[in-house]
mmCIF file of C-alpha atoms and ligand atoms in Angstrom:
data_model
loop_
_atom_site.group_PDB
_atom_site.id
_atom_site.type_symbol
_atom_site.label_atom_id
_atom_site.label_comp_id
_atom_site.label_asym_id
_atom_site.label_seq_id
_atom_site.Cartn_x
_atom_site.Cartn_y
_atom_site.Cartn_z
ATOM 1 C CA MET A 9 -7.276 -0.821 -0.810
ATOM 2 C CA PRO A 10 -4.007 -2.209 0.544
ATOM 3 C CA GLU A 11 -1.855 0.483 2.139
ATOM 4 C CA LEU A 12 1.589 0.543 3.751
ATOM 5 C CA PRO A 13 0.896 -1.989 6.564
ATOM 6 C CA GLU A 14 -0.756 -4.511 4.248
ATOM 7 C CA VAL A 15 2.045 -4.285 1.688
ATOM 8 C CA GLU A 16 4.688 -4.425 4.427
ATOM 9 C CA ASN A 17 3.200 -7.669 5.765
ATOM 10 C CA LEU A 18 3.200 -9.185 2.300
ATOM 11 C CA VAL A 19 6.820 -8.194 1.717
ATOM 12 C CA LEU A 20 7.924 -9.893 4.952
ATOM 13 C CA GLU A 21 6.028 -13.036 3.984
ATOM 14 C CA LEU A 22 7.377 -12.998 0.440
ATOM 15 C CA GLU A 23 10.916 -12.683 1.824
ATOM 16 C CA GLN A 24 10.409 -15.745 3.995
ATOM 17 C CA ALA A 25 8.869 -17.782 1.227
ATOM 18 C CA LEU A 26 10.735 -16.709 -1.893
ATOM 19 C CA GLU A 27 14.249 -15.501 -1.174
ATOM 20 C CA LYS A 28 16.879 -17.557 -3.034
ATOM 21 C CA ARG A 29 14.142 -19.375 -4.974
ATOM 22 C CA GLU A 30 14.316 -19.509 -8.750
ATOM 23 C CA ILE A 31 11.537 -18.301 -11.013
ATOM 24 C CA SER A 32 11.219 -21.262 -13.361
ATOM 25 C CA GLY A 33 8.369 -19.980 -15.481
ATOM 26 C CA VAL A 34 5.872 -17.192 -16.022
ATOM 27 C CA GLU A 35 2.327 -17.284 -17.378
ATOM 28 C CA ILE A 36 0.569 -14.065 -18.341
ATOM 29 C CA ARG A 37 -3.184 -14.442 -18.595
ATOM 30 C CA ASN A 38 -4.099 -10.775 -18.863
ATOM 31 C CA GLU A 39 -1.756 -8.250 -20.454
ATOM 32 C CA ASP A 40 -3.805 -5.226 -19.313
ATOM 33 C CA ILE A 41 -2.131 -5.274 -15.908
ATOM 34 C CA LEU A 42 1.404 -5.107 -17.373
ATOM 35 C CA ARG A 43 3.406 -1.874 -17.388
ATOM 36 C CA THR A 44 6.253 -3.387 -19.442
ATOM 37 C CA PRO A 45 5.819 -5.545 -22.592
ATOM 38 C CA SER A 46 4.872 -9.182 -22.109
ATOM 39 C CA PHE A 47 7.493 -10.495 -24.580
ATOM 40 C CA TRP A 48 10.182 -8.759 -22.539
ATOM 41 C CA ILE A 49 8.880 -10.325 -19.313
ATOM 42 C CA LYS A 50 8.658 -13.792 -20.877
ATOM 43 C CA ARG A 51 12.178 -13.485 -22.284
ATOM 44 C CA ASN A 52 13.881 -12.139 -19.172
ATOM 45 C CA LEU A 53 12.084 -13.513 -16.121
ATOM 46 C CA PRO A 54 12.407 -17.332 -16.330
ATOM 47 C CA GLY A 55 15.579 -18.707 -14.731
ATOM 48 C CA LYS A 56 16.145 -15.690 -12.495
ATOM 49 C CA LYS A 57 16.820 -16.204 -8.795
ATOM 50 C CA ILE A 58 15.001 -13.997 -6.282
ATOM 51 C CA LEU A 59 17.620 -11.983 -4.392
ATOM 52 C CA GLN A 60 15.732 -9.598 -2.137
ATOM 53 C CA ILE A 61 12.251 -8.124 -1.660
ATOM 54 C CA GLN A 62 11.453 -4.589 -0.538
ATOM 55 C CA ARG A 63 8.506 -2.242 -0.134
ATOM 56 C CA ARG A 64 8.484 1.321 -1.468
ATOM 57 C CA GLY A 65 5.249 3.177 -0.753
ATOM 58 C CA LYS A 66 2.566 0.691 -1.784
ATOM 59 C CA PHE A 67 4.856 -1.007 -4.335
ATOM 60 C CA ILE A 68 6.477 -4.409 -3.888
ATOM 61 C CA ARG A 69 9.898 -4.728 -5.508
ATOM 62 C CA ILE A 70 11.535 -8.109 -6.097
ATOM 63 C CA PHE A 71 15.240 -7.734 -6.851
ATOM 64 C CA LEU A 72 16.618 -10.156 -9.452
ATOM 65 C CA PRO A 73 20.122 -10.717 -10.907
ATOM 66 C CA GLU A 74 21.636 -8.444 -13.602
ATOM 67 C CA GLY A 75 19.842 -5.375 -12.267
ATOM 68 C CA PHE A 76 16.335 -6.590 -13.061
ATOM 69 C CA SER A 77 13.404 -5.917 -10.722
ATOM 70 C CA LEU A 78 9.892 -7.319 -10.733
ATOM 71 C CA TRP A 79 7.302 -4.876 -9.362
ATOM 72 C CA PHE A 80 3.774 -5.381 -8.075
ATOM 73 C CA HIS A 81 1.188 -2.765 -7.097
ATOM 74 C CA LEU A 82 -1.998 -4.234 -5.653
ATOM 75 C CA GLY A 83 -4.272 -1.378 -6.747
ATOM 76 C CA MET A 84 -7.695 -1.667 -5.119
ATOM 77 C CA THR A 85 -8.282 -5.414 -4.913
ATOM 78 C CA GLY A 86 -4.986 -7.097 -5.854
ATOM 79 C CA GLN A 87 -3.763 -10.216 -4.050
ATOM 80 C CA LEU A 88 -0.480 -12.105 -4.153
ATOM 81 C CA LEU A 89 -1.009 -15.682 -3.049
ATOM 82 C CA LEU A 90 1.387 -18.573 -2.653
ATOM 83 C CA GLU A 91 -0.434 -21.795 -3.432
ATOM 84 C CA ASN A 92 -0.050 -25.355 -4.561
ATOM 85 C CA ALA A 93 0.991 -25.490 -8.214
ATOM 86 C CA VAL A 94 -1.646 -28.079 -9.053
ATOM 87 C CA GLY A 95 -5.346 -27.497 -8.830
ATOM 88 C CA PRO A 96 -7.711 -25.051 -10.499
ATOM 89 C CA LEU A 97 -6.807 -21.362 -10.698
ATOM 90 C CA LYS A 98 -8.898 -18.866 -8.783
ATOM 91 C CA PRO A 99 -10.952 -16.473 -10.901
ATOM 92 C CA HIS A 100 -9.275 -13.151 -11.833
ATOM 93 C CA THR A 101 -5.778 -14.676 -11.806
ATOM 94 C CA HIS A 102 -3.748 -12.576 -14.234
ATOM 95 C CA PHE A 103 -0.122 -13.492 -13.630
ATOM 96 C CA ILE A 104 1.520 -16.722 -12.438
ATOM 97 C CA LEU A 105 5.108 -17.428 -11.409
ATOM 98 C CA SER A 106 6.317 -21.022 -11.169
ATOM 99 C CA LEU A 107 8.940 -21.538 -8.475
ATOM 100 C CA GLY A 108 11.781 -23.937 -9.241
ATOM 101 C CA GLY A 109 12.327 -26.910 -6.930
ATOM 102 C CA THR A 110 8.913 -26.534 -5.302
ATOM 103 C CA HIS A 111 5.334 -27.545 -5.889
ATOM 104 C CA GLN A 112 4.168 -23.984 -5.384
ATOM 105 C CA ARG A 113 3.239 -21.056 -7.563
ATOM 106 C CA LEU A 114 2.885 -17.360 -6.816
ATOM 107 C CA ILE A 115 -0.267 -15.927 -8.341
ATOM 108 C CA PHE A 116 -1.408 -12.342 -8.773
ATOM 109 C CA ARG A 117 -5.189 -12.017 -8.859
ATOM 110 C CA ASP A 118 -7.183 -8.806 -8.985
ATOM 111 C CA PRO A 119 -10.954 -8.657 -9.618
ATOM 112 C CA ARG A 120 -11.051 -4.907 -10.288
ATOM 113 C CA ARG A 121 -7.770 -4.819 -12.226
ATOM 114 C CA PHE A 122 -6.287 -1.580 -10.924
ATOM 115 C CA GLY A 123 -3.189 -3.553 -9.900
ATOM 116 C CA ARG A 124 0.041 -3.414 -11.901
ATOM 117 C CA VAL A 125 2.987 -5.698 -12.724
ATOM 118 C CA ALA A 126 6.255 -4.633 -14.353
ATOM 119 C CA LEU A 127 9.722 -6.033 -15.023
ATOM 120 C CA THR A 128 12.414 -3.387 -15.263
ATOM 121 C CA PRO A 129 16.151 -3.402 -16.003
ATOM 122 C CA TYR A 130 18.763 -1.542 -13.923
ATOM 123 C CA ARG A 131 17.349 1.566 -12.158
ATOM 124 C CA GLY A 132 13.778 0.477 -12.690
ATOM 125 C CA GLU A 133 12.400 3.424 -10.703
ATOM 126 C CA ARG A 134 13.461 5.662 -13.593
ATOM 127 C CA ILE A 135 11.138 3.687 -15.857
ATOM 128 C CA LEU A 136 8.191 3.551 -13.467
ATOM 129 C CA LYS A 137 7.417 7.241 -13.090
ATOM 130 C CA SER A 138 4.901 6.664 -10.301
ATOM 131 C CA VAL A 139 7.727 5.111 -8.245
ATOM 132 C CA GLU A 140 10.274 7.776 -9.117
ATOM 133 C CA ARG A 141 7.878 10.512 -8.009
ATOM 134 C CA LEU A 142 7.050 8.950 -4.619
ATOM 135 C CA GLY A 143 7.674 11.175 -1.626
ATOM 136 C CA PRO A 144 9.532 9.999 1.494
ATOM 137 C CA GLU A 145 8.150 7.180 3.617
ATOM 138 C CA PRO A 146 6.307 8.407 6.774
ATOM 139 C CA ARG A 147 9.251 7.501 9.033
ATOM 140 C CA GLU A 148 11.725 9.260 6.756
ATOM 141 C CA TRP A 149 10.030 12.615 7.367
ATOM 142 C CA GLY A 150 11.410 14.595 10.292
ATOM 143 C CA ARG A 151 8.469 15.749 12.454
ATOM 144 C CA GLU A 152 9.336 19.435 12.130
ATOM 145 C CA GLU A 153 9.969 19.167 8.383
ATOM 146 C CA PHE A 154 6.649 17.368 7.947
ATOM 147 C CA ALA A 155 4.858 20.147 9.853
ATOM 148 C CA SER A 156 6.547 22.870 7.757
ATOM 149 C CA GLU A 157 5.702 21.103 4.494
ATOM 150 C CA ILE A 158 2.021 20.709 5.399
ATOM 151 C CA ARG A 159 1.820 24.326 6.559
ATOM 152 C CA SER A 160 3.101 25.444 3.154
ATOM 153 C CA ARG A 161 0.152 23.706 1.426
ATOM 154 C CA ARG A 162 -3.315 24.986 0.778
ATOM 155 C CA GLY A 163 -5.058 21.656 0.226
ATOM 156 C CA ARG A 164 -7.225 19.901 2.778
ATOM 157 C CA ILE A 165 -5.186 17.781 5.172
ATOM 158 C CA LYS A 166 -6.924 14.543 4.158
ATOM 159 C CA ASN A 167 -5.991 15.064 0.511
ATOM 160 C CA LEU A 168 -2.439 16.036 1.442
ATOM 161 C CA LEU A 169 -2.025 12.779 3.386
ATOM 162 C CA LEU A 170 -3.215 10.769 0.376
ATOM 163 C CA ASN A 171 -0.789 12.547 -1.978
ATOM 164 C CA GLN A 172 1.873 9.895 -2.660
ATOM 165 C CA ARG A 173 4.317 12.519 -3.952
ATOM 166 C CA LEU A 174 4.261 14.244 -0.586
ATOM 167 C CA MET A 175 4.453 11.091 1.530
ATOM 168 C CA ALA A 176 4.326 7.484 0.331
ATOM 169 C CA GLY A 177 2.170 4.697 1.726
ATOM 170 C CA LEU A 178 -1.018 6.183 3.216
ATOM 171 C CA GLY A 179 -4.501 5.556 1.829
ATOM 172 C CA ASN A 180 -8.018 6.197 3.057
ATOM 173 C CA ILE A 181 -7.967 3.880 6.071
ATOM 174 C CA TYR A 182 -4.780 5.062 7.764
ATOM 175 C CA ALA A 183 -5.262 8.720 6.822
ATOM 176 C CA ASP A 184 -8.673 8.680 8.578
ATOM 177 C CA GLU A 185 -7.353 6.756 11.585
ATOM 178 C CA SER A 186 -4.299 9.036 11.978
ATOM 179 C CA LEU A 187 -6.405 12.209 11.757
ATOM 180 C CA HIS A 188 -8.766 10.896 14.438
ATOM 181 C CA ARG A 189 -5.869 10.023 16.708
ATOM 182 C CA ALA A 190 -4.400 13.502 16.245
ATOM 183 C CA GLY A 191 -7.809 15.206 16.665
ATOM 184 C CA ILE A 192 -7.671 16.985 13.293
ATOM 185 C CA HIS A 193 -10.685 17.440 11.018
ATOM 186 C CA PRO A 194 -10.041 15.879 7.574
ATOM 187 C CA PHE A 195 -11.245 18.951 5.676
ATOM 188 C CA ARG A 196 -8.997 21.457 7.451
ATOM 189 C CA ALA A 197 -6.545 23.297 5.187
ATOM 190 C CA GLY A 198 -2.913 22.295 5.804
ATOM 191 C CA GLU A 199 -1.725 25.891 6.105
ATOM 192 C CA ARG A 200 -4.254 26.567 8.877
ATOM 193 C CA ILE A 201 -3.195 23.799 11.276
ATOM 194 C CA ALA A 202 -0.936 24.747 14.194
ATOM 195 C CA ARG A 203 2.618 23.395 14.024
ATOM 196 C CA GLN A 204 2.284 21.461 17.289
ATOM 197 C CA ARG A 205 -0.816 19.661 16.032
ATOM 198 C CA LEU A 206 1.025 18.624 12.859
ATOM 199 C CA VAL A 207 3.937 17.299 14.886
ATOM 200 C CA ARG A 208 1.361 15.285 16.823
ATOM 201 C CA LEU A 209 -0.179 14.119 13.528
ATOM 202 C CA HIS A 210 3.170 12.816 12.311
ATOM 203 C CA SER A 211 3.536 10.770 15.506
ATOM 204 C CA ALA A 212 -0.045 9.525 15.122
ATOM 205 C CA ILE A 213 0.666 8.371 11.552
ATOM 206 C CA CYS A 214 3.766 6.450 12.623
ATOM 207 C CA GLU A 215 1.956 4.884 15.612
ATOM 208 C CA VAL A 216 -1.106 3.833 13.632
ATOM 209 C CA LEU A 217 0.994 2.310 10.842
ATOM 210 C CA GLU A 218 3.163 0.416 13.300
ATOM 211 C CA GLU A 219 0.163 -0.986 15.178
ATOM 212 C CA ALA A 220 -1.497 -1.981 11.911
ATOM 213 C CA CYS A 221 1.697 -3.733 10.755
ATOM 214 C CA ARG A 222 1.807 -5.675 14.026
ATOM 215 C CA HIS A 223 -1.803 -6.827 13.555
ATOM 216 C CA GLY A 224 -1.245 -8.038 10.025
ATOM 217 C CA GLY A 225 -2.902 -5.036 8.343
ATOM 218 C CA SER A 226 -6.630 -4.465 7.781
ATOM 219 C CA THR A 227 -8.899 -6.666 5.705
ATOM 220 C CA ILE A 228 -11.949 -4.687 4.601
ATOM 221 C CA ASP A 229 -12.796 -6.671 1.486
ATOM 222 C CA ASP A 230 -10.025 -8.209 -0.532
ATOM 223 C CA TYR A 231 -6.721 -7.890 1.264
ATOM 224 C CA ARG A 232 -5.160 -11.259 2.055
ATOM 225 C CA HIS A 233 -1.842 -12.437 3.385
ATOM 226 C CA LEU A 234 0.369 -14.601 1.196
ATOM 227 C CA ASP A 235 -1.299 -17.726 2.607
ATOM 228 C CA GLY A 236 -4.824 -16.330 2.139
ATOM 229 C CA GLN A 237 -5.389 -15.262 5.773
ATOM 230 C CA ARG A 238 -7.082 -11.966 6.620
ATOM 231 C CA GLY A 239 -5.543 -9.063 8.513
ATOM 232 C CA SER A 240 -7.010 -8.181 11.913
ATOM 233 C CA PHE A 241 -6.403 -4.453 12.426
ATOM 234 C CA GLN A 242 -9.908 -3.569 11.197
ATOM 235 C CA ALA A 243 -11.109 -4.588 14.678
ATOM 236 C CA PHE A 244 -9.079 -1.669 16.100
ATOM 237 C CA HIS A 245 -10.304 1.039 13.699
ATOM 238 C CA LYS A 246 -11.734 4.051 15.511
ATOM 239 C CA VAL A 247 -13.429 5.772 12.555
ATOM 240 C CA TYR A 248 -12.854 3.956 9.246
ATOM 241 C CA GLY A 249 -15.827 1.693 8.501
ATOM 242 C CA ARG A 250 -17.599 2.855 11.692
ATOM 243 C CA SER A 251 -19.876 5.632 10.483
ATOM 244 C CA GLY A 252 -23.027 5.851 12.626
ATOM 245 C CA GLU A 253 -21.323 4.133 15.568
ATOM 246 C CA ASP A 254 -20.413 6.105 18.691
ATOM 247 C CA CYS A 255 -16.898 7.539 18.933
ATOM 248 C CA GLU A 256 -14.992 5.553 21.594
ATOM 249 C CA SER A 257 -13.523 8.767 23.001
ATOM 250 C CA CYS A 258 -16.593 11.006 23.301
ATOM 251 C CA GLY A 259 -19.746 9.060 22.325
ATOM 252 C CA THR A 260 -20.624 11.288 19.347
ATOM 253 C CA PRO A 261 -21.715 9.313 16.251
ATOM 254 C CA ILE A 262 -18.941 8.934 13.648
ATOM 255 C CA ARG A 263 -19.753 10.718 10.409
ATOM 256 C CA LYS A 264 -18.834 9.842 6.852
ATOM 257 C CA ILE A 265 -18.634 12.537 4.191
ATOM 258 C CA LYS A 266 -17.582 12.374 0.564
ATOM 259 C CA LEU A 267 -15.000 14.837 -0.703
ATOM 260 C CA SER A 268 -13.662 14.800 -4.265
ATOM 261 C CA GLY A 269 -14.863 11.241 -4.810
ATOM 262 C CA ARG A 270 -13.324 9.851 -1.618
ATOM 263 C CA SER A 271 -15.148 9.310 1.635
ATOM 264 C CA SER A 272 -13.765 10.436 4.967
ATOM 265 C CA SER A 273 -14.879 9.070 8.324
ATOM 266 C CA PHE A 274 -14.335 11.233 11.383
ATOM 267 C CA CYS A 275 -15.688 12.289 14.767
ATOM 268 C CA PRO A 276 -17.197 15.781 14.482
ATOM 269 C CA ARG A 277 -16.513 16.434 18.163
ATOM 270 C CA CYS A 278 -12.962 15.079 18.640
ATOM 271 C CA GLN A 279 -11.674 16.346 15.313
ATOM 272 C CA ARG A 280 -11.469 20.089 14.775
HETATM 273 ZN ZN1 ZN B 555 -15.145 11.707 19.408
#
């Protein structure tokens, strides 16, 4: 599933490719992915110029004139691809934007269809509740405040890190990698972790995300850059996707355990 670094890379690429371009047309091939009505999108989107593109949590927000915003969430397997406007469409393409003055189109494809698309008027975050409820970005948390917040929670640290209302942007990959870097066991209760270790965890989260951004994110299965290229950070994972392999720090085999439907990979020796 694409997380903060993957979405951040896409946003930078979209900015380069799309800013100041005009959306000349829209084709909706599957209405199930829409969070706002298709007639409203078809009426309001064509002719709009792309002003600015931003990331919020795992959401991509394209700012348009008159207060409109176009939002994408990639879900589990979503891809945004910029491609030649002629030629056959890839399977699972649900949403297509034609770009004025170019021979290119922006397509949204998503085999598993957990991704979402919405067009909102002014203050769109009020309409998309899952955006309005997002917690601060990892870098927006002060280290001490982050530690205090986690220590006030009973849940297991892994689940707390995945809670988008507490902090936006982390998913399974970077939660596991950050916990390994900080030496914290994923099942430990937040309230039972020493303050200093949580301060260290906050630094680990910021470091891991920054390194992943620099390497173009991680491609496990479906994540692709705007031009179809894969990310490369998966080569630097220490625990995610490495169960059974030896921990690089201590040689103990990495374990993978399922908790409330999600798997966690960790080193049983380095992480306490
Ligand atoms: Zn280890």
